[in-house]
Coordinates of C-alpha atoms in Angstrom, one line a residue:
X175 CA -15.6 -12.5 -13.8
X176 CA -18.0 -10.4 -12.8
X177 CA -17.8 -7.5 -10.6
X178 CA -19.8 -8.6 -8.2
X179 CA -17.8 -11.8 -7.9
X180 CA -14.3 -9.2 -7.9
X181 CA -15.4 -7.4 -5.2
X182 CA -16.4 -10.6 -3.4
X183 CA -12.7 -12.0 -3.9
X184 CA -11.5 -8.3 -3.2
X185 CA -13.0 -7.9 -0.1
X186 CA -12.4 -11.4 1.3
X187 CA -8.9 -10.8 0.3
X188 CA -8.9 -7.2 2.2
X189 CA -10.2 -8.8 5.3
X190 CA -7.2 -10.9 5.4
X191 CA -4.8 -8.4 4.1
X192 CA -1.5 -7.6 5.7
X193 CA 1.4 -6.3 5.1
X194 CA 4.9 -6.1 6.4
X195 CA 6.0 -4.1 9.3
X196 CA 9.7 -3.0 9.1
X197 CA 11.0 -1.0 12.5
X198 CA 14.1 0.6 13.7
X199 CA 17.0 -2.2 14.1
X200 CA 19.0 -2.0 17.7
X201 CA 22.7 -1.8 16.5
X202 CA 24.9 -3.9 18.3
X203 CA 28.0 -3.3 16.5
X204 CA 28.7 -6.6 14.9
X205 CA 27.4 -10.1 14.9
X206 CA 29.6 -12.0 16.8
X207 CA 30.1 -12.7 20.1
X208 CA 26.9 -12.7 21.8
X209 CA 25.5 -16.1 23.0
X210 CA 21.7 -15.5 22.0
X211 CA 23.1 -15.5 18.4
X212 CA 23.5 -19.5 18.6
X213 CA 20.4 -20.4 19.4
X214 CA 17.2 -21.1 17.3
X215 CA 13.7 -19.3 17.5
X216 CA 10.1 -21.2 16.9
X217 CA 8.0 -19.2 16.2
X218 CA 4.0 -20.8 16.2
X219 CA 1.5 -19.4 13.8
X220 CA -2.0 -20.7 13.0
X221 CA -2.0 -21.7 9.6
X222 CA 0.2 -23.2 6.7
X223 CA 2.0 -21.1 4.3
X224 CA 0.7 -20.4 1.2
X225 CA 3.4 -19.3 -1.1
X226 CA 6.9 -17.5 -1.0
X227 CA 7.0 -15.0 -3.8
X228 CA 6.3 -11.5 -2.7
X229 CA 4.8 -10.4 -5.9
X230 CA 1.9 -12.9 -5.6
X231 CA 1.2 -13.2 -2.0
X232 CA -2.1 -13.0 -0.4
X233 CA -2.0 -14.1 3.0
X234 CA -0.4 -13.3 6.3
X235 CA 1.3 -15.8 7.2
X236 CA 3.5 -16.0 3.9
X237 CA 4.2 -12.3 4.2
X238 CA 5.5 -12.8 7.6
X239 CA 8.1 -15.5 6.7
X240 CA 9.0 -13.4 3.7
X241 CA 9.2 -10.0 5.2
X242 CA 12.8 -12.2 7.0
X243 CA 14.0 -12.7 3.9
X244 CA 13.0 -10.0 1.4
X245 CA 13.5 -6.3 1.5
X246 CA 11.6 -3.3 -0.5
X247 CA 12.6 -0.1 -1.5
X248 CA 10.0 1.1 1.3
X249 CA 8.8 -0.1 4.4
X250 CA 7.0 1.1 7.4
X251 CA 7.7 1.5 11.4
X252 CA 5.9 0.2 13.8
X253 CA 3.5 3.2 13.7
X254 CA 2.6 2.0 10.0
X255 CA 4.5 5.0 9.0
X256 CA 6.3 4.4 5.5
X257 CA 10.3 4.6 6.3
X258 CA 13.3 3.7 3.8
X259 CA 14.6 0.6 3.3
X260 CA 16.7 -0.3 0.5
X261 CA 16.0 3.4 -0.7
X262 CA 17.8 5.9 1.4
X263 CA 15.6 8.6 -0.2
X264 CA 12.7 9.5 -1.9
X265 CA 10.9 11.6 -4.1
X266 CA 7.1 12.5 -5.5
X267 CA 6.8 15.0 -8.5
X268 CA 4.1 17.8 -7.7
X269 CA 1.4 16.2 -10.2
X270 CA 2.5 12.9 -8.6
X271 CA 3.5 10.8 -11.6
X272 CA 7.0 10.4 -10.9
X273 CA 8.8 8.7 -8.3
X274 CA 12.6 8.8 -7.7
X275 CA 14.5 5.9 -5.5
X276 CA 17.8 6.5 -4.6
X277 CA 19.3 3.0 -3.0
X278 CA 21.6 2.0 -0.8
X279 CA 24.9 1.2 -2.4
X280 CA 26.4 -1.5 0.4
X281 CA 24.1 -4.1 -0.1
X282 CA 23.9 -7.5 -2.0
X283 CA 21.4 -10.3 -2.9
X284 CA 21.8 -13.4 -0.4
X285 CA 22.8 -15.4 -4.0
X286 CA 25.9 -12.4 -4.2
X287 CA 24.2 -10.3 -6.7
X288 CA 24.6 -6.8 -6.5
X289 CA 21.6 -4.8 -5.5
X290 CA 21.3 -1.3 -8.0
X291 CA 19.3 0.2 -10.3
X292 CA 19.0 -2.7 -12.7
X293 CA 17.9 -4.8 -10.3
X294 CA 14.5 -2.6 -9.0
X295 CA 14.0 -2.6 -12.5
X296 CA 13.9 -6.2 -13.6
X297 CA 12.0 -6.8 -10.1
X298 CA 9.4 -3.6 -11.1
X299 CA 9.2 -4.8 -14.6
X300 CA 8.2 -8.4 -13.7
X301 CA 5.3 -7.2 -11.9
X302 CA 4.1 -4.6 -14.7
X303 CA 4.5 -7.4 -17.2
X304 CA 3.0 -10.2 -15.5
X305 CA -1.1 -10.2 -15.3
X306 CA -0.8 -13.2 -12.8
X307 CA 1.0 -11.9 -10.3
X308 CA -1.0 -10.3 -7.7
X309 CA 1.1 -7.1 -7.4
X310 CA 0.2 -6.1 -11.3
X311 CA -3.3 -4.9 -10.3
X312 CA -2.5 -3.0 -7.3
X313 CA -1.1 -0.2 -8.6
X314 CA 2.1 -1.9 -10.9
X315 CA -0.1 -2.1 -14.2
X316 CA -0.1 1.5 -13.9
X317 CA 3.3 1.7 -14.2
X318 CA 4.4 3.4 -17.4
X319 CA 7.9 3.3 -17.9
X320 CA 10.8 2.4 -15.8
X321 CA 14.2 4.9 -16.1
X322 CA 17.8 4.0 -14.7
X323 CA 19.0 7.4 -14.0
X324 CA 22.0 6.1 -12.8
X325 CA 23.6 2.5 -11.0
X326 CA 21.6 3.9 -7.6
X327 CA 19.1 6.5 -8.6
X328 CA 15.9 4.9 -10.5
X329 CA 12.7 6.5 -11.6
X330 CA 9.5 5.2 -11.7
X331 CA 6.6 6.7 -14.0
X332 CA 2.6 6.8 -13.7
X333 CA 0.4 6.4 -16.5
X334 CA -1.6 8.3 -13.9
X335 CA -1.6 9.3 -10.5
X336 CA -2.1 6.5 -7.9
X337 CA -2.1 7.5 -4.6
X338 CA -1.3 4.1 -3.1
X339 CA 1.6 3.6 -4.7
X340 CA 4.3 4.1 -2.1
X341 CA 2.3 1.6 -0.2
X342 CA 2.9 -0.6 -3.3
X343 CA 6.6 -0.2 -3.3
X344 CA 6.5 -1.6 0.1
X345 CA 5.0 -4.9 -0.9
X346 CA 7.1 -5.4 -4.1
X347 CA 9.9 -7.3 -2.1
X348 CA 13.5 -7.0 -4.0
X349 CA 13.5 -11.1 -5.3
X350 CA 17.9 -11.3 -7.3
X351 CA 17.4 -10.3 -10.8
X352 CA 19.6 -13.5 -11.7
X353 CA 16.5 -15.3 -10.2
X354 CA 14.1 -13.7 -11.8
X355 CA 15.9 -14.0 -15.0
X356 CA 17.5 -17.9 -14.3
X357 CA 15.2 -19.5 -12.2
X358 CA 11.7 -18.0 -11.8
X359 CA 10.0 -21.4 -11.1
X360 CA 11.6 -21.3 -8.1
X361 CA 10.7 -18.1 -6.3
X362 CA 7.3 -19.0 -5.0
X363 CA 9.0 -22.3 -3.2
X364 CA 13.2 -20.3 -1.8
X365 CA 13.1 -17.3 -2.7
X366 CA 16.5 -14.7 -2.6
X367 CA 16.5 -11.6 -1.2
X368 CA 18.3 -9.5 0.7
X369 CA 16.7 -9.5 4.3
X370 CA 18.1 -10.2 7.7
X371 CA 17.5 -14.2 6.8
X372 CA 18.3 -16.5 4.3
X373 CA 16.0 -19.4 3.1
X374 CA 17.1 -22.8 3.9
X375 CA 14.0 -25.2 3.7
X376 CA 10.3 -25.5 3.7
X377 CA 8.9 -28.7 4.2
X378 CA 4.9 -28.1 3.3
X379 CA 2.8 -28.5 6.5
X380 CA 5.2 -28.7 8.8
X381 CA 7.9 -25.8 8.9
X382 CA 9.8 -23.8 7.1
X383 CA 13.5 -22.4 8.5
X384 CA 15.4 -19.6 7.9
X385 CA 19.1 -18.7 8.8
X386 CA 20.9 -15.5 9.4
X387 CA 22.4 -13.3 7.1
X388 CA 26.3 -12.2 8.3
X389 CA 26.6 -10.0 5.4
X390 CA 23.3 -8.3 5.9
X391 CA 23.9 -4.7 5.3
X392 CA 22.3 -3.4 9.2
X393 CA 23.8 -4.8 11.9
X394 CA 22.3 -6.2 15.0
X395 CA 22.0 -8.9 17.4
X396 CA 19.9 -11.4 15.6
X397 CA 19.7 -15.2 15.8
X398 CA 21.3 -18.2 14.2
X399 CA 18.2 -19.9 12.9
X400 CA 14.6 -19.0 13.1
X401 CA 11.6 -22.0 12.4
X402 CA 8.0 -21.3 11.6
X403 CA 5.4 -23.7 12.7
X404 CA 2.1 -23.7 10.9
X405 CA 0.3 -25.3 14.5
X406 CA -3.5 -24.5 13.3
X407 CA -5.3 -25.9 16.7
X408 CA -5.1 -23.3 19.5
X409 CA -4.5 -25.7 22.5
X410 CA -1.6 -27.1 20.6
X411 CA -0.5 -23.8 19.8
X412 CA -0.5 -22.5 23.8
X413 CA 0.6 -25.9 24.9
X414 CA 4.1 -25.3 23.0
X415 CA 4.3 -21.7 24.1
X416 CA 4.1 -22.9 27.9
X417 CA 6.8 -25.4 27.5
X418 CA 9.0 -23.6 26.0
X419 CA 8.4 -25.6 22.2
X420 CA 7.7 -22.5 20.7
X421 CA 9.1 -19.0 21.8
X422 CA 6.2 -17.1 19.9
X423 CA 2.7 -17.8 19.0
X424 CA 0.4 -15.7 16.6
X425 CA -2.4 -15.4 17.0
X426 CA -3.0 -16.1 20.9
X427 CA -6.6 -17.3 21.6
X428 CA -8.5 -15.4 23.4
X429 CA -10.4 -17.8 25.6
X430 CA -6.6 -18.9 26.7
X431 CA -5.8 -15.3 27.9
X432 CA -6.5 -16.7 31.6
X433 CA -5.0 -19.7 31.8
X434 CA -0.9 -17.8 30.7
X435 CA -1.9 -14.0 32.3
X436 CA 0.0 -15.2 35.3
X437 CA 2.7 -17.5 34.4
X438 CA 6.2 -15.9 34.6
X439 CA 7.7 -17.4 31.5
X440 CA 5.1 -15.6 29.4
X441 CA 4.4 -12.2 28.0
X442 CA 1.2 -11.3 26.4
X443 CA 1.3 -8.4 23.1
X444 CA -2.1 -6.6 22.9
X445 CA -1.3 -4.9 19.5
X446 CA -4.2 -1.7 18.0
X447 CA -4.9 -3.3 14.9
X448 CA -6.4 -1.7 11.2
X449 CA -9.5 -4.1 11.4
X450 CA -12.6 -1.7 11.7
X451 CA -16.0 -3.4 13.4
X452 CA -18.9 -1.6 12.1
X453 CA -22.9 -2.0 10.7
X454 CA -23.0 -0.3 7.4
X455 CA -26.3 1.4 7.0
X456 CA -28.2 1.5 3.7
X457 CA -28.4 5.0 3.3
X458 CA -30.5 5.5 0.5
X459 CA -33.5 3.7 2.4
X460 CA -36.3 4.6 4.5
X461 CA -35.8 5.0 7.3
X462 CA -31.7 5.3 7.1
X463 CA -31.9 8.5 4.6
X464 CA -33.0 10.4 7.3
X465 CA -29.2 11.3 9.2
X466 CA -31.0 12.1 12.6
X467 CA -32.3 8.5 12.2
X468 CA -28.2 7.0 11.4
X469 CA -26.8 9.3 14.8
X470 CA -29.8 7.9 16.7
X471 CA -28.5 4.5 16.2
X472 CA -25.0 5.2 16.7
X473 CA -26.3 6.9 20.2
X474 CA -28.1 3.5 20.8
X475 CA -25.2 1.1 20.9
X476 CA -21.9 1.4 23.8
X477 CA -19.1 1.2 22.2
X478 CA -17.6 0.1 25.5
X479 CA -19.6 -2.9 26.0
X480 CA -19.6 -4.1 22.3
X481 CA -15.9 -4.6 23.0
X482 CA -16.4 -5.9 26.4
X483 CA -19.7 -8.6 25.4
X484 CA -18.2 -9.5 21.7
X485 CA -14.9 -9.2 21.7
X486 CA -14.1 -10.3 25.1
X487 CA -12.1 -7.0 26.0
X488 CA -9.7 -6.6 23.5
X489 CA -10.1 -3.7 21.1
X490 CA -11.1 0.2 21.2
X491 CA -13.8 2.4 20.0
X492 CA -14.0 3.3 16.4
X493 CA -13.7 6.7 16.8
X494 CA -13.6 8.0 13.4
X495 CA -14.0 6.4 9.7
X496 CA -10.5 4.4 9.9
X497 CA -8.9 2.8 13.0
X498 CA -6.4 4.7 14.5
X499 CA -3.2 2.8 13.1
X500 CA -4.0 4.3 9.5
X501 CA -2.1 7.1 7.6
X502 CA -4.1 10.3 8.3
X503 CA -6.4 8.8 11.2
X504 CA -8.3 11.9 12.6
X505 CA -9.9 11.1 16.0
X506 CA -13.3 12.2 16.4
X507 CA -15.9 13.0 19.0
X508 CA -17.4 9.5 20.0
X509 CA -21.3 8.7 20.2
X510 CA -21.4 8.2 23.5
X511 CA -24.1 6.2 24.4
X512 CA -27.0 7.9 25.3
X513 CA -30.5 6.4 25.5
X514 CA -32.3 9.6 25.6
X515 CA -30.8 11.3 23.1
X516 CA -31.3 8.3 20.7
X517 CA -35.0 8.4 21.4
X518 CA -35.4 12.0 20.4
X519 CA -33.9 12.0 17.3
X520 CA -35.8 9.2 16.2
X521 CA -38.9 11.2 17.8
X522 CA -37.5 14.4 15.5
X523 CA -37.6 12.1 12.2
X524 CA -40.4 10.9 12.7
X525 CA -40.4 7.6 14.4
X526 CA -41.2 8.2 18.1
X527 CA -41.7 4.4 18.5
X528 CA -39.2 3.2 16.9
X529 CA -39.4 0.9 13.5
X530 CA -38.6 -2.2 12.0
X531 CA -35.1 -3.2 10.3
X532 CA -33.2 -6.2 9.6
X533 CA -29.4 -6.6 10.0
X534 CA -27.4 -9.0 7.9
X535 CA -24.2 -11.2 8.1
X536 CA -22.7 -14.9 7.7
X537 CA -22.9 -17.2 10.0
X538 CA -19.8 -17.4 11.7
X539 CA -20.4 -17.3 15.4
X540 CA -18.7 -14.2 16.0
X541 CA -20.9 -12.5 13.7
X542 CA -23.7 -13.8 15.3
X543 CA -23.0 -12.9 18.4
X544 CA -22.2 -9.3 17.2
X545 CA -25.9 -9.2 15.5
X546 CA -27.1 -10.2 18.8
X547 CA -25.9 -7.6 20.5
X548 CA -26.8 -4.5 18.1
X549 CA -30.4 -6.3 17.6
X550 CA -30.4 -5.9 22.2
X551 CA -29.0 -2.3 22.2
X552 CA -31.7 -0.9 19.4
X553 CA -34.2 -2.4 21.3
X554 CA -33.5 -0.1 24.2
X555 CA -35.4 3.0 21.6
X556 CA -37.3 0.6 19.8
X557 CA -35.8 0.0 17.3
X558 CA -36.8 -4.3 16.4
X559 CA -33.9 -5.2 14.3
X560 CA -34.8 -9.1 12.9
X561 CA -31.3 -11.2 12.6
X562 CA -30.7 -12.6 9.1
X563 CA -27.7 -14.4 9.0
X564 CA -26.6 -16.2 5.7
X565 CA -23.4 -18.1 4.2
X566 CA -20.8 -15.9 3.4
X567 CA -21.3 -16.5 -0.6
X568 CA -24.5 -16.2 -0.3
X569 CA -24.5 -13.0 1.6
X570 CA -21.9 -11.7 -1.1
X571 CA -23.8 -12.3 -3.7
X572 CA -26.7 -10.8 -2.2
X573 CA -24.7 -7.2 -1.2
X574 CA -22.5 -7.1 -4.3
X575 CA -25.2 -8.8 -7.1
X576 CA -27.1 -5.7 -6.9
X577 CA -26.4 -3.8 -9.7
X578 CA -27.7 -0.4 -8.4
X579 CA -29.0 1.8 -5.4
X580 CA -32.4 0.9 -6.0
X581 CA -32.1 -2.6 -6.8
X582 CA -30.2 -3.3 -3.2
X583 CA -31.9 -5.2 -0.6
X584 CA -29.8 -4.7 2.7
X585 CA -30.4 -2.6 5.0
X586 CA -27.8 -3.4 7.7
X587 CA -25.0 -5.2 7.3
X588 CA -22.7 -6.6 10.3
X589 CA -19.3 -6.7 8.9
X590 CA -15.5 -5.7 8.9
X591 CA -12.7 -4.2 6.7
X592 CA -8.7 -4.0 7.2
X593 CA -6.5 -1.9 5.1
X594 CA -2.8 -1.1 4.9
X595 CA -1.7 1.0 7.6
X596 CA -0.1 3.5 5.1
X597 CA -2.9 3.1 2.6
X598 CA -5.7 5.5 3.7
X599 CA -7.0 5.3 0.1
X600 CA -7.8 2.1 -0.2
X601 CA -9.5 2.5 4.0
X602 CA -12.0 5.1 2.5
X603 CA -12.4 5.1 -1.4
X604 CA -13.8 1.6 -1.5
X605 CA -16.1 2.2 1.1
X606 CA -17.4 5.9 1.0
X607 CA -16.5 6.9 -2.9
X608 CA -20.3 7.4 -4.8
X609 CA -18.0 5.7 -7.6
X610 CA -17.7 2.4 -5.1
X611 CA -21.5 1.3 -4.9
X612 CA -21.6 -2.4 -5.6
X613 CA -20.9 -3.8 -7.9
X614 CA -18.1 -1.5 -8.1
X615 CA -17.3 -1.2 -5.0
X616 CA -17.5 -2.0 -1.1
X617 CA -19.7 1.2 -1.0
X618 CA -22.5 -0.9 0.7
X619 CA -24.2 2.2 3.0
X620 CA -24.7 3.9 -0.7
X621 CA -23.4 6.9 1.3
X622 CA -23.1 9.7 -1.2
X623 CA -21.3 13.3 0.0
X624 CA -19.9 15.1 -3.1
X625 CA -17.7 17.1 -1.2
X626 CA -16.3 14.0 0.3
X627 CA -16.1 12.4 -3.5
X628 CA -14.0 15.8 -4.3
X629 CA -12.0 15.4 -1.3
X630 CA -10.4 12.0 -2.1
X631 CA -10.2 12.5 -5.9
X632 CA -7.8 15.7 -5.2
X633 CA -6.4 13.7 -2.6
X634 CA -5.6 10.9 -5.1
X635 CA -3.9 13.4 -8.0
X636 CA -2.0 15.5 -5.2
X637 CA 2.0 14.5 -4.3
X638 CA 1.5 17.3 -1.6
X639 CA 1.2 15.1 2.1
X640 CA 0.6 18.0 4.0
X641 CA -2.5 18.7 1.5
X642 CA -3.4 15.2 1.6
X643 CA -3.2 14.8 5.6
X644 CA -5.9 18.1 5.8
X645 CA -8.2 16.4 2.9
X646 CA -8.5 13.2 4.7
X647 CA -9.2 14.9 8.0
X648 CA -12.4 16.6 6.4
X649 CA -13.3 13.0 4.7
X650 CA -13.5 11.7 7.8
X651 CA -15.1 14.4 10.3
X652 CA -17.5 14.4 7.4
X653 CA -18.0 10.9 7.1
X654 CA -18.5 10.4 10.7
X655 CA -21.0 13.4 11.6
X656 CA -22.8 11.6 8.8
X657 CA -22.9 8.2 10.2
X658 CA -23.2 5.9 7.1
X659 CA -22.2 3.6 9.5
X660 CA -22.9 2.3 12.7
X661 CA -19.0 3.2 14.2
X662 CA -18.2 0.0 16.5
X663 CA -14.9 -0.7 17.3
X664 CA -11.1 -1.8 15.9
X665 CA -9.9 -5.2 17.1
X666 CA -6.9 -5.5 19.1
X667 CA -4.4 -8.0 18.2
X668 CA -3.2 -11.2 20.4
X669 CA 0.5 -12.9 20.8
X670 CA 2.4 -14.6 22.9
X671 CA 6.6 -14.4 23.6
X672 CA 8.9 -16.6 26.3
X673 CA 9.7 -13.6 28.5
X674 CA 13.7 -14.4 27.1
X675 CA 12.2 -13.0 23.3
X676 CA 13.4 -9.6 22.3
X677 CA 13.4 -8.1 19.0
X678 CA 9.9 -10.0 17.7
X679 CA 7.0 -7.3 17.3
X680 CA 3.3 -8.2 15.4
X681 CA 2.2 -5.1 13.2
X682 CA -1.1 -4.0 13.0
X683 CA -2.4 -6.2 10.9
X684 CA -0.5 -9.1 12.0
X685 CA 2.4 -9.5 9.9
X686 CA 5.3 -11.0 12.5
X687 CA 8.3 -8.8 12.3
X688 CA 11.7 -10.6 13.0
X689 CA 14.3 -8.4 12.4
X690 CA 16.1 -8.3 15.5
X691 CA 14.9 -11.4 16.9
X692 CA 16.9 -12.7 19.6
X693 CA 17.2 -13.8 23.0
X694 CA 18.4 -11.9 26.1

C-alpha cells in the first residue's frame, strides 16, 4: 500500500477513533437486594456493530459493547485521565523502555480462569505476534519481550521508547488465555473477559445482550441485563427514547434537540469531546508563509459564531492546538475576532486588499456548510476564498499523493481530527512533526518549527510526566502563536437518558460507558 493510501485509511480511522472510558464505580455493598438490579437496559446507538475482539476493533460502537465485558490493565476517568484497572500499580523506567504491572489478585475470567501474570502475557503476546490484528501496529509490534516476574507482577519491554504506550495498554482488553489458546475463532463473535457484563448473544443487525457479572471483582449496583440496539435512522432512534423503548440513545440528533428539551422523562448529555474543527493552512505557500498573514485569518473568523451557524450551538472554541479533553491540554489566549486588526496585518505583509485563496474539503454537507462560512468571514478583509469541494477519496488522494512540500497543491483545507484523550502524541506528532508531511503524515499545513520537532521527540524518549506535561505546553503555545491552522472549534457531544438512568456516562469521544448502569 502506499503511504499515501495508509494515511488515507489512518486518518479516516482517527476521525472515528475512540476509546473506552472507565470511571469511579459507586459502591453499594453487594449486588442483591435492590430492585433496579432486575430490570433490563436498551440502550440505542446509530450503527451496527462491527466486531467483538478488542485487539482488532476499529469503530465506536464495538468498543462500547466491549468496554461491558472486557477489562485492561489501564483505563481512564471520565477526565480521559489514565487510572488502574486490573493493574493496581504501575511503573515507567527513566529511559522509558520498561513497564511494570502489578494486578489485582481477586479477580477471574467470566469462563473461571484465573486472571495473573500468565494471562497479560498470552493476551500481550497475541497482539505482538499477530500482524492482522489492529493493536500490533499501534505500539504492540514494538514490544520486545514479555517477563513474568512473578504470578501478579509482569513486565513489559520496548524495543524503543513509545510514548503512547500506556494509552495502548488501555485498548488491549484482557480476552481468557484458555480462549485465546482453545477457541480464538470465536473472540471476534462472544468474547470472555472479565468486565462488569457477560456476553450472552448477538444477533447481527438487530441487538446484541449482555448480562451481569455477580462475581465481578468491584461491586456496585448494576443491572440484570443490558441490550444494544444498532437503530441507524434518527427519528426512530428519538421515537424509542420518548416512549420509553430505549433508555439511552447515542448519538442524539441535533435537529431533535427541541422537540425532547422540555419533556420530563428525558435528560439531554452535552459531553466536550476530542474532535478538533480547524482549516489547516499550507504554510510553505505564498501568501500563508508570511505568519502575520496566518494570525490575520484566525482574527477574521468568530469562533463563537462558527459554533453557533455550523454546529448549531454545541461545541467550544479551539483554544489551543488540542481540545481541551487531551492529556496535557494548555489553554491559550483566543483570536478573538477582530476585523481591524485582521486588516492590518494583512496591510503589514503586504496585502492591504486582501488576495485570492481556495479552501478545500469533501462534500458532505457539513463541510460545506463550514467552507461557507470561512469563505463569508474572510471576505470581511478581503480575503476571496473560492470553495472546492471534492469526494472524500479524491480529496485524499489529492492532500496525501503529494509526495513533497513543493509538489502540494492545497492551500486550505476544511477538516477534522480526534485522538485518544490520554494520547497527546498521536493529537500533535501527526499533525505538526516536520517528519509528518504527507505522505508520511497528516502534516498537511507543512508547518515546520524545529524547536517544536525537539520538543516532541524528547517528549517521546522521556518516562518523566512532569517533563512531558511542560514540553507539550511549549508545543502548543508555539504552535498556536504560529497559527498553521485556522483554530475553530471542538465539537460537543449529544445523548439522551430516561431521567430513571443512572450510572451510563458517554466519554469524549463517544465510547458509552456502562459500568454502573442502573436505574433509580
Amino acid at each position: 500500500m502506499k503511504k499515501a493510501k495508509i494515511w488515507q485509511a489512518v486518518f479516516l480511522a482517527l476521525v472515528c477513533s475512540i476509546l473506552i472510558v472507565g470511571c469511579s464505580s459507586k459502591e453499594s455493598g453487594g449486588n442483591t437486594g435492590k430492585s433496579s438490579k432486575s430490570k433490563d437496559m436498551v440502550i440505542a446507538v446509530n450503527e451496527n456493530f462491527i466486531s467483538m475482539d478488542p485487539h482488532n476493533t476499529g469503530d465506536t460502537n464495538s468498543n462500547s459493547v466491549q468496554s461491558a465485558m472486557l477489562e485492561g490493565l489501564l483505563g481512564f476517568d471520565r477526565d480521559g485521565k489514565i487510572i488502574n484497572v486490573l493493574a493496581t500499580d504501575y511503573s515507567v523506567s527513566d529511559d522509558a523502555l520498561e513497564y511494570t504491572f502489578k494486578l489485582r489478585q481477586d479477580v477471574k475470567f467470566h469462563d473461571g480462569t484465573p486472571f495473573n501474570a500468565e494471562a497479560v502475557k498470552v493476551n500481550i503476546e497475541r497482539i505482538m505476534n499477530d500482524e492482522g490484528l489492529r493493536l500490533n501496529s499501534r505500539g504492540f509490534n514494538q514490544i520486545a519481550k514479555v517477563e513474568i516476574l512473578d504470578d501478579f507482577q509482569i513486565k513489559v519491554v520496548l524495543k524503543a521508547p513509545y510514548s503512547s504506550m500506556l494509552t495502548r495498554f488501555v485498548s488491549a482488553k484482557m480476552i481468557s488465555p484458555k480462549m485465546i489458546k482453545e477457541n480464538s475463532a470465536e473472540i471476534a463473535k462472544k468474547p470472555v473477559g472479565t468486565g462488569p457484563f457477560k456476553f450472552v448473544e448477538w444477533v447481527q443487525g438487530d441487538h446484541l445482550t449482555v448480562e451481569r457479572n455477580d462475581e465481578y471483582w468491584e461491586k456496585g449496583d448494576r443491572v440484570k441485563k443490558i441490550t444494544y440496539k444498532p437503530v441507524p435512522e434518527n427519528g426512530s432512534r428519538v421515537a424509542m427514547l420518548k416512549t420509553g423503548e430505549a433508555s439511552v440513545i447515542y448519538p442524539l440528533p441535533q435537529q431533535n434537540i427541541n422537540e425532547l428539551k422540555n419533556n420530563k422523562d428525558v435528560v439531554i448529555d452535552k459531553v466536550p469531546s476530542t474532535i478538533a474543527r480547524y482549516v489547516s493552512i499550507n504554510t510553505m505557500k505564498k501568501p500563508f508563509n508570511d505568519l502575520r498573514v496566518r494570525q490575520a485569518l484566525n482574527y477574521a473568523v468568530s469562533k463563537d459564531a462558527f459554533i453557533k451557524v455550523v454546529n448549531s450551538g454545541f461545541g467550544l472554541p479551539l483554544d489551543s492546538a488540542i481540545p481541551s479533553k487531551t492529556l496535557y491540554y494548555s489553554k491559550q489566549e483566543l483570536y478573538k475576532q477582530d476585523i481591524d486588526k485582521a486588516k492590518e496585518l494583512l496591510k503589514e505583509a503586504g496585502y492591504p486588499d486582501g488576495f485570492k485563496a481556495e479552501i478545500w474539503g469533501n462534500t458532505n454537507s457539513d463541510t460545506m456548510k463550514g467552507m461557507q462560512f470561512i469563505q463569508q468571514q474572510l471576505k470581511e478583509i478581503g480575503v476571496d476564498v473560492e470553495i472546492k469541494s471534492m469526494e472524500e477519496g479524491t480529496l485524499s488522494d489529492e492532500i496525501y499523493g503529494a509526495q513533497t512540500p513543493k509538489d502540494a497543491k492545497v492551500q486550505m483545507w476544511y477538516v477534522s481530527w480526534s485522538s485518544y484523550a490520554s494520547d497527546v502524541t498521536n493529537a500533535t506528532r501527526p499533525l505538526f512533526h516536520s517528519d509528518s508531511f504527507p505522505p508520511d503524515g497528516a502534516n498537511t499545513a507543512y508547518y515546520k518549527n524545529a524547536d517544536v520537532d525537539k520538543w516532541m521527540n524528547t517528549a517521546d524518549a522521556t518516562g518523566d510526566e512532569n517533563e512531558k506535561a511542560e514540553l507539550y505546553k511549549n508545543v502548543q503555545s508555539t504552535i498556536y502563536k504560529d497559527a498553521p491552522w485556522i483554530f475553530l472549534g471542538v465539537d460537543e457531544i449529544l445523548a439522551g437518558k430516561r431521567t430513571n438512568v443512572e450510572g451510563v456516562n458517554i466519554d469524549p469521544t463517544g465510547g458509552i460507558v456502562v459500568k454502573d448502569a442502573h436505574f433509580k
